[in-house]
XYZ file of C-alpha atoms in Angstrom:
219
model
C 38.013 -181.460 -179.409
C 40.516 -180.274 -182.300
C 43.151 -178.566 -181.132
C 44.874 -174.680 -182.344
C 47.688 -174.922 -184.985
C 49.953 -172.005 -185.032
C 53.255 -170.806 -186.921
C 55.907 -168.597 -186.147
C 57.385 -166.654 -189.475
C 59.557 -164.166 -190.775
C 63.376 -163.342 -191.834
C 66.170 -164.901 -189.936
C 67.146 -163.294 -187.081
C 63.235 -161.763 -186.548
C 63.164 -162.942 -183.467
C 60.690 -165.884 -184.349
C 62.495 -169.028 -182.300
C 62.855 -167.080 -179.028
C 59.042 -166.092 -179.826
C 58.261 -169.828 -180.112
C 60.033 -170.926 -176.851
C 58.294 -168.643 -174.850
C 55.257 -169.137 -175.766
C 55.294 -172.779 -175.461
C 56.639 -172.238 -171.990
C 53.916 -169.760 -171.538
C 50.998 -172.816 -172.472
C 53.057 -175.672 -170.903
C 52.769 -173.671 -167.834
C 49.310 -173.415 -168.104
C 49.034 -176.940 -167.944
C 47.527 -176.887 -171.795
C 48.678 -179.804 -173.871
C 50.860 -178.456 -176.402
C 53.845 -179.222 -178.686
C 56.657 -177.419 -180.064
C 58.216 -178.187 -183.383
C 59.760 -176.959 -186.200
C 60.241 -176.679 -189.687
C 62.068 -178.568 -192.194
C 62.061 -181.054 -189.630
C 60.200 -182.136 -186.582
C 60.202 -185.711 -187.746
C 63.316 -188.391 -188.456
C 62.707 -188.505 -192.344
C 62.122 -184.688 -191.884
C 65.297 -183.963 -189.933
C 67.207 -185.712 -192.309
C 65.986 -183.330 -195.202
C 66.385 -180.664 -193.301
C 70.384 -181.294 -193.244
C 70.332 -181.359 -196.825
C 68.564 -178.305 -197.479
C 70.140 -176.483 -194.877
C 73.998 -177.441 -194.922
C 74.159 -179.324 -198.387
C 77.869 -178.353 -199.837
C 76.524 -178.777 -203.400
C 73.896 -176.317 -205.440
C 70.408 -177.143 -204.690
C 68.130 -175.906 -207.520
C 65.291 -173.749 -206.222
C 62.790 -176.159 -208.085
C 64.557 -178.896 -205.758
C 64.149 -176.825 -202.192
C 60.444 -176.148 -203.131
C 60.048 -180.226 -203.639
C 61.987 -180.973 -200.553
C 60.411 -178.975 -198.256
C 57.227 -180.152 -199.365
C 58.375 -183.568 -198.811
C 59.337 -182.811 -195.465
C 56.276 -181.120 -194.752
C 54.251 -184.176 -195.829
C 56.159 -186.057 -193.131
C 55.980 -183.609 -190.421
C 52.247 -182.912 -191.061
C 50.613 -186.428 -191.394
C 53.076 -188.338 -188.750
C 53.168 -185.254 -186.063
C 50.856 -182.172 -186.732
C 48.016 -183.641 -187.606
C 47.900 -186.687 -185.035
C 48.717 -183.768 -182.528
C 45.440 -181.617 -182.941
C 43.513 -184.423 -183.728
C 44.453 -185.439 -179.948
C 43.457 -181.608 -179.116
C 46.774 -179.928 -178.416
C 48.375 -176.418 -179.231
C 50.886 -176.849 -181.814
C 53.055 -174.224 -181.936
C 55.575 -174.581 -185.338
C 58.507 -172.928 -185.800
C 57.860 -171.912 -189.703
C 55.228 -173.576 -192.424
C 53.896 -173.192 -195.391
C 54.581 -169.213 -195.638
C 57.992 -169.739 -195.595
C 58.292 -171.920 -198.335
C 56.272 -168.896 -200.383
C 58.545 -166.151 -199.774
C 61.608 -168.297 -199.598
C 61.644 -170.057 -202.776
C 58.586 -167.923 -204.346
C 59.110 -164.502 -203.664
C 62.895 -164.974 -202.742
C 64.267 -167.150 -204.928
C 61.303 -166.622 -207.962
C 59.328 -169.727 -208.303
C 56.119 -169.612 -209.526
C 54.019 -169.227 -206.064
C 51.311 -170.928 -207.425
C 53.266 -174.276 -208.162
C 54.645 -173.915 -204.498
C 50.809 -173.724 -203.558
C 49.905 -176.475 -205.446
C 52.638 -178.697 -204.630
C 52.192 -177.985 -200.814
C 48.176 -178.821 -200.805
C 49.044 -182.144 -201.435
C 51.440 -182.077 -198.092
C 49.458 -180.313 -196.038
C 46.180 -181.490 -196.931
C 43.680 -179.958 -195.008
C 46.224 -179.031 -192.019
C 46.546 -175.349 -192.214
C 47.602 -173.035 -189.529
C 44.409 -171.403 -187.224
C 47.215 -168.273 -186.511
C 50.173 -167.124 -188.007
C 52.538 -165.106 -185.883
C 54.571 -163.065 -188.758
C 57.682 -160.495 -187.111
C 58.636 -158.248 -189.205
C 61.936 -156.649 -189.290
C 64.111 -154.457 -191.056
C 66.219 -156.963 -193.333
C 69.788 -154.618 -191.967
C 68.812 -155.368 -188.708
C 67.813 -159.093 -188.976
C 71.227 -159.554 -190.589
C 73.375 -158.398 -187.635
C 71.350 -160.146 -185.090
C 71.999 -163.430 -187.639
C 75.326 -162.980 -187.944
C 75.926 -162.581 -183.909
C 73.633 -165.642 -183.921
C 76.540 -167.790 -186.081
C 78.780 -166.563 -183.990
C 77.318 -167.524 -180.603
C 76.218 -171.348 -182.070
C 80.252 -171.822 -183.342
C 81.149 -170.730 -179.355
C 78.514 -173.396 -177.878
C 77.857 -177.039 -178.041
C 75.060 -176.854 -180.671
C 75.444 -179.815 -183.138
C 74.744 -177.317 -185.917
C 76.482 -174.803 -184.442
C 79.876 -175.874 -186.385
C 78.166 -175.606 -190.077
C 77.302 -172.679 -192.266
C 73.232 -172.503 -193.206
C 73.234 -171.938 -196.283
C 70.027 -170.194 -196.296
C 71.520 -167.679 -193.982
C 74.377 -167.096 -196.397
C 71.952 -165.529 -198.934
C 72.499 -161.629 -199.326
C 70.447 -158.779 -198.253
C 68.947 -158.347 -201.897
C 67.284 -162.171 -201.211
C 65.979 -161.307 -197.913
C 64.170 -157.614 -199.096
C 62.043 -159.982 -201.122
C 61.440 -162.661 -198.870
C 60.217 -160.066 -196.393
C 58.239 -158.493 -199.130
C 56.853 -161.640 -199.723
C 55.712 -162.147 -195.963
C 54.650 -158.881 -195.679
C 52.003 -159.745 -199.176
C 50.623 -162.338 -197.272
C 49.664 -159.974 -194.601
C 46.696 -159.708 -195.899
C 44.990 -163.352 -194.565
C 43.324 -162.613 -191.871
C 44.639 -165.375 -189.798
C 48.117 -163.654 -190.424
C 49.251 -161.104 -187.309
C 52.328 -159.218 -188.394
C 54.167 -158.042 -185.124
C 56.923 -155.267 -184.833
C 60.087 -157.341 -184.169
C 62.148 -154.204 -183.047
C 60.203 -154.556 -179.532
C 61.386 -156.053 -176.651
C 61.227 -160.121 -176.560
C 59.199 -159.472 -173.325
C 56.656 -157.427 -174.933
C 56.396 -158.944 -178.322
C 55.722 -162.056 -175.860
C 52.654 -159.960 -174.533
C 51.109 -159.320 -177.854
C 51.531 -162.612 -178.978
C 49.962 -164.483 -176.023
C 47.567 -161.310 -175.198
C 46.001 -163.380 -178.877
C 46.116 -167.309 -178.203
C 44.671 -166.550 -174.738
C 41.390 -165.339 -176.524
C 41.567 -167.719 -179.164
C 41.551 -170.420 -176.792
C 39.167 -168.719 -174.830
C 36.999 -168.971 -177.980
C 37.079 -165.277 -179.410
C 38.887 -165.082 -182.797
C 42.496 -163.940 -183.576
């Protein structure tokens, strides 16, 4: 039995990682076989690039981020996601592929195509079934990121102590990146929720679909 692959995208500070958590809880509590991971990362080799693109002190060239995320996506796909459905579990990813198209493509203007191509030979043929998009006003999703930072430097968090670079980027950046999410709207494995709702009821539209999926209706 193959198993259901879905991401969790949008902006920082959308929402998406509180979105992941509970739904996770939500099929781990159903006594479903599931796993949660994320993106860059989710595997040692991928962790490690994910320090680098994420808290790297030096420039990284956009042509370099597109590479490295792909590299870590190789990783993360053949040694965990794929092994994972192939066993017939929910995998529930905390970004994918999408991001790396309105990050680097739409965001930071590299040619989507080459981000395509480059990716297909990560992913293979490990795609997501559903992808949860949360859209958000970019103003918004700045403030909630920035009181984010601020709560991470107050806790215990290993990261908390170091700047994201990605984060950093200004509000110009993030307008297209969520222009670029909102272009790929348009797959129709690709359900764009309003992220100004509640948690609680975002939750409910968002499990009100992998209940029927895995019921065996279609997103």
């Amino acid at each position: 039995m193959a198993g259901l692959f879905v991401s969790f995208e949008g902006i920082d500070g959308c929402g998406k990682s509180t979105q992941v958590k509970l739904c996770y809880e939500a099929i781990s509590q159903a006594s479903i076989p599931s796993l949660l991971t994320r993106e860059p990362g989710g595997e040692v080799i991928a962790e490690r690039i994910r320090e680098i693109l994420l808290f790297a002190k030096e420039d990284v060239l956009p042509e370099t981020e597109v590479l490295l995320y792909a590299a870590a996506r190789a990783q993360h796909v053949k040694k965990v996601i794929k092994p994972n459905l192939d066993a017939g579990k929910v995998v529930i990813c905390d970004r994918f592929v999408h991001s790396s198209i309105a990050y680097q493509g739409f965001g930071l203007g590299v040619d989507v195509n080459s981000i395509w191509q480059v990716n297909s030979l990560a992913m293979g043929n490990t795609f997501p079934d559903i992808v949860f998009l949360f859209d958000l006003p970019v103003e918004e999703a700045l403030k909630r990121s920035r009181e984010r930072q601020i709560g991470r430097e107050l806790s215990l968090n290993s990261e908390g102590n170091k700047q994201d670079r990605i984060e950093a980027r200004s509000q110009d950046f993030y307008e297209k990146v969520r222009s670029g999410f909102l272009e790929m709207a348009n797959d129709q494995r690709v359900k764009v929720l309003d992220a100004t709702k509640s948690p609680e009821l975002i939750h409910e539209d968002v499990m009100a679909i992998i209940w029927r999926v895995l019921q065996g209706g279609n997103p």
